[in-house]
Amino acid sequence: MDETVRATAAARLTTRGARTRSRIIATAADLMYVRGIGGTTLDDVVSVSKVSKSQLYRHFVDKPALVRAVVEFVGERTIDVERERLGNVRTFAGLRRWRDAIVEQNALHDGRYGCPLGSLANEVSDQDAVVRGKLDDLFKAWRELFEGLVHRFQEDGLIPQDTDAAKLAIGFVAAVQGGYLLAQTSRDVAPMATAIDMSIAHLDLLSRERAEGL
C-alpha cells in the first residue's frame, strides 16, 4: 500500500471515529437528559447509540470522561441557542418573545426534565471539580448574554445608565433556573412563566421610572 493510500485510509478512519464519538456523546446527552446521569449506564449508551463497548472505551476511558464530554456538548448547544435568541434583543417586545420561546420549549414535556445545564449541575457539581468548573463557565456565559441585553437597553435609552447590568443578569438566570425547577416539580410551566415575567417586570419598572424622570 503506497503512502497516498495509507493517508487516505487513515483520514477515513479518523473521520469515522469522529462521527462515532459524536454519536456516542449525543446519545448519552439525550439519555441523561431524560433519565439523569445516575440513571444512565454505559451499557444503555452502547445499546442506543449502536456502537460496541470497545468503540465506546476507545473514546472514553470511563463514565466520568463521557459525562465531561456531555457537559461540553450540552453546554455549547444551550449557549448557542440562547445566543441566537438573546443576542439581538433590543426591545421589551423582543424580550417577551424570548420568554415565550423558552417557556413553550419547556412546555413540550410539561416541564418534566428541567434545564439541560441545571440538571447536569445538580447531579455532578459535588462529584467532579472539572465538570463544576465547566458548568460555572457556561453559566457565566449565559449571564453575559443577559448583561449584553441590559447594556443594549441602556444604550437605547430604555433603562437608566446606572442600572447594575451584572446583578440584573444574575437575577434573570436565577429566574430561569428557578422557573425550570418549579415547572419540573409541578409538571406545569406556569410558575416558570411567572418567574421570568417578574424579572421582565423589574426591567419595565426601571424603564417607567426613567421615563418619569425625564
Coordinates of C-alpha atoms in Angstrom, one line a residue:
M1 CA 0.0 0.0 0.0
D2 CA 1.6 3.3 -1.1
E3 CA 1.7 6.4 1.2
T4 CA -1.2 8.1 -0.6
V5 CA -3.5 5.2 0.0
R6 CA -2.3 4.9 3.6
A7 CA -3.0 8.6 4.2
T8 CA -6.5 8.3 2.7
A9 CA -7.3 5.2 4.8
A10 CA -6.1 6.9 8.0
A11 CA -8.2 10.0 7.2
R12 CA -11.3 7.9 6.5
L13 CA -10.8 6.1 9.9
T14 CA -10.3 9.4 11.7
T15 CA -13.5 10.8 10.2
R16 CA -15.4 7.7 11.0
G17 CA -14.0 7.7 14.5
A18 CA -15.1 11.4 15.0
R19 CA -18.6 10.5 13.8
T20 CA -18.8 7.6 16.2
R21 CA -17.6 9.8 19.1
S22 CA -20.1 12.4 18.3
R23 CA -22.9 9.8 18.1
I24 CA -21.9 8.4 21.5
I25 CA -22.0 11.9 23.1
A26 CA -25.3 12.9 21.5
T27 CA -26.9 9.7 22.6
A28 CA -25.6 9.9 26.1
A29 CA -26.8 13.5 26.3
D30 CA -30.3 12.6 25.3
L31 CA -30.4 9.6 27.7
M32 CA -29.0 11.7 30.6
Y33 CA -31.5 14.5 30.0
V34 CA -34.4 12.1 30.4
R35 CA -33.1 9.5 32.8
G36 CA -30.4 11.6 34.7
I37 CA -26.7 10.8 34.9
G38 CA -27.2 8.3 37.7
G39 CA -30.0 6.5 35.7
T40 CA -27.9 6.2 32.5
T41 CA -25.4 3.4 32.3
L42 CA -22.6 2.9 29.7
D43 CA -24.5 -0.2 28.6
D44 CA -27.5 2.0 27.9
V45 CA -25.3 4.3 25.8
V46 CA -23.8 1.4 23.9
S47 CA -27.2 -0.1 23.1
V48 CA -29.0 3.1 22.0
S49 CA -26.0 4.5 20.0
K50 CA -25.5 1.1 18.4
V51 CA -21.8 1.0 19.0
S52 CA -19.7 -1.7 20.6
K53 CA -18.2 -1.4 24.1
S54 CA -14.7 -1.4 22.6
Q55 CA -15.7 1.6 20.4
L56 CA -17.1 3.4 23.4
Y57 CA -14.0 2.7 25.5
R58 CA -11.7 3.7 22.7
H59 CA -13.1 7.3 23.1
F60 CA -14.0 7.4 26.8
V61 CA -12.0 5.6 29.5
D62 CA -14.9 5.6 31.9
K63 CA -18.3 7.2 32.7
P64 CA -16.9 10.4 34.2
A65 CA -15.0 11.1 31.0
L66 CA -18.2 10.6 29.0
V67 CA -20.1 12.9 31.4
R68 CA -17.5 15.6 30.9
A69 CA -17.9 15.4 27.1
V70 CA -21.7 15.5 27.5
V71 CA -21.5 18.7 29.7
E72 CA -19.4 20.4 26.9
F73 CA -21.8 19.2 24.2
V74 CA -25.0 20.2 26.1
G75 CA -23.4 23.5 27.3
E76 CA -22.3 24.6 23.9
R77 CA -25.7 23.7 22.4
T78 CA -27.6 25.5 25.2
I79 CA -25.5 28.7 25.0
D80 CA -25.6 28.7 21.2
V81 CA -29.4 28.6 21.3
E82 CA -29.6 31.3 23.9
R83 CA -27.1 33.4 22.0
E84 CA -29.3 33.2 18.9
R85 CA -32.4 34.1 20.9
L86 CA -31.0 36.8 23.1
G87 CA -28.1 38.2 21.0
N88 CA -30.1 40.8 19.1
V89 CA -32.9 41.6 21.5
R90 CA -33.2 45.4 21.9
T91 CA -36.9 45.8 22.9
F92 CA -39.3 44.7 25.5
A93 CA -41.3 43.0 22.8
G94 CA -38.3 41.1 21.7
L95 CA -37.6 40.1 25.4
R96 CA -41.1 38.8 25.7
R97 CA -40.7 36.8 22.5
W98 CA -37.6 35.2 24.1
R99 CA -39.7 34.4 27.2
D100 CA -42.4 32.8 25.1
A101 CA -39.9 30.7 23.2
I102 CA -38.1 29.3 26.3
V103 CA -41.4 28.6 28.1
E104 CA -43.0 27.0 25.1
Q105 CA -40.0 24.8 24.6
N106 CA -40.1 23.6 28.1
A107 CA -43.9 23.0 27.8
L108 CA -43.3 20.3 25.2
H109 CA -42.7 17.9 28.0
D110 CA -44.8 19.7 30.7
G111 CA -41.6 20.9 32.2
R112 CA -40.7 17.4 33.2
Y113 CA -36.9 17.4 32.6
G114 CA -35.8 20.9 33.7
C115 CA -32.9 22.9 32.3
P116 CA -30.3 20.8 30.5
L117 CA -27.5 22.6 32.2
G118 CA -29.2 22.9 35.6
S119 CA -30.0 19.2 35.7
L120 CA -26.4 18.3 35.0
A121 CA -25.2 20.8 37.7
N122 CA -27.5 19.3 40.3
E123 CA -26.1 15.8 39.6
V124 CA -22.4 16.2 39.2
S125 CA -21.2 19.5 40.7
D126 CA -20.2 17.9 44.0
Q127 CA -18.6 14.9 42.5
D128 CA -16.4 16.3 39.7
A129 CA -14.4 19.6 40.1
V130 CA -13.6 19.7 36.4
V131 CA -17.3 19.5 35.5
R132 CA -18.2 22.0 38.1
G133 CA -15.7 24.5 36.6
K134 CA -17.0 23.9 33.1
L135 CA -20.6 24.4 34.3
D136 CA -19.6 27.6 36.1
D137 CA -18.1 28.9 32.9
L138 CA -21.2 28.0 30.9
F139 CA -23.5 29.8 33.4
K140 CA -21.2 32.8 33.3
A141 CA -21.6 32.8 29.5
W142 CA -25.3 32.8 30.0
R143 CA -25.2 35.7 32.4
E144 CA -23.0 37.6 29.9
L145 CA -25.8 37.2 27.3
F146 CA -28.2 38.9 29.7
E147 CA -25.7 41.5 30.6
G148 CA -25.3 42.3 26.9
L149 CA -29.1 42.7 26.7
V150 CA -29.2 45.1 29.6
H151 CA -26.4 47.1 28.1
R152 CA -28.3 47.4 24.8
F153 CA -31.4 48.6 26.7
Q154 CA -29.2 51.2 28.3
E155 CA -27.7 52.3 25.0
D156 CA -31.1 52.7 23.5
G157 CA -32.4 54.7 26.5
L158 CA -34.9 52.2 27.7
I159 CA -33.5 51.9 31.2
P160 CA -31.2 54.1 33.3
Q161 CA -27.5 54.2 32.6
D162 CA -26.6 53.4 36.2
T163 CA -28.5 50.1 36.2
D164 CA -26.3 47.3 37.5
A165 CA -26.3 45.0 34.5
A166 CA -24.3 42.2 36.3
K167 CA -26.9 42.0 39.1
L168 CA -29.8 42.1 36.7
A169 CA -28.2 39.3 34.7
I170 CA -27.8 37.1 37.8
G171 CA -31.5 37.8 38.5
F172 CA -32.6 36.7 35.1
V173 CA -30.5 33.5 35.2
A174 CA -31.8 32.7 38.7
A175 CA -35.4 33.3 37.5
V176 CA -34.9 31.0 34.5
Q177 CA -33.3 28.2 36.6
G178 CA -35.8 28.6 39.4
G179 CA -38.6 28.5 36.9
Y180 CA -37.3 25.3 35.4
L181 CA -37.2 23.7 38.8
L182 CA -40.7 24.8 39.7
A183 CA -42.0 23.6 36.3
Q184 CA -40.2 20.2 36.8
T185 CA -41.7 19.6 40.2
S186 CA -45.2 20.7 39.3
R187 CA -45.2 19.4 35.7
D188 CA -46.6 22.8 34.8
V189 CA -44.7 25.7 33.1
A190 CA -46.9 28.4 34.5
P191 CA -44.6 29.0 37.5
M192 CA -41.7 29.3 35.2
A193 CA -43.5 31.9 33.1
T194 CA -44.3 33.8 36.2
A195 CA -40.7 33.8 37.5
I196 CA -39.4 35.1 34.2
D197 CA -42.2 37.7 34.0
M198 CA -41.2 39.1 37.3
S199 CA -37.7 39.8 36.0
I200 CA -39.1 41.4 32.9
A201 CA -41.5 43.4 35.1
H202 CA -38.5 44.7 37.1
L203 CA -36.8 45.9 33.9
D204 CA -40.1 47.5 32.8
L205 CA -40.3 49.3 36.2
L206 CA -36.9 50.7 35.6
S207 CA -38.0 51.9 32.2
R208 CA -41.0 53.6 33.6
E209 CA -39.0 55.3 36.3
R210 CA -36.5 56.6 33.8
A211 CA -39.4 57.9 31.6
E212 CA -41.0 59.7 34.5
G213 CA -37.6 61.2 35.5
L214 CA -37.1 62.8 32.1

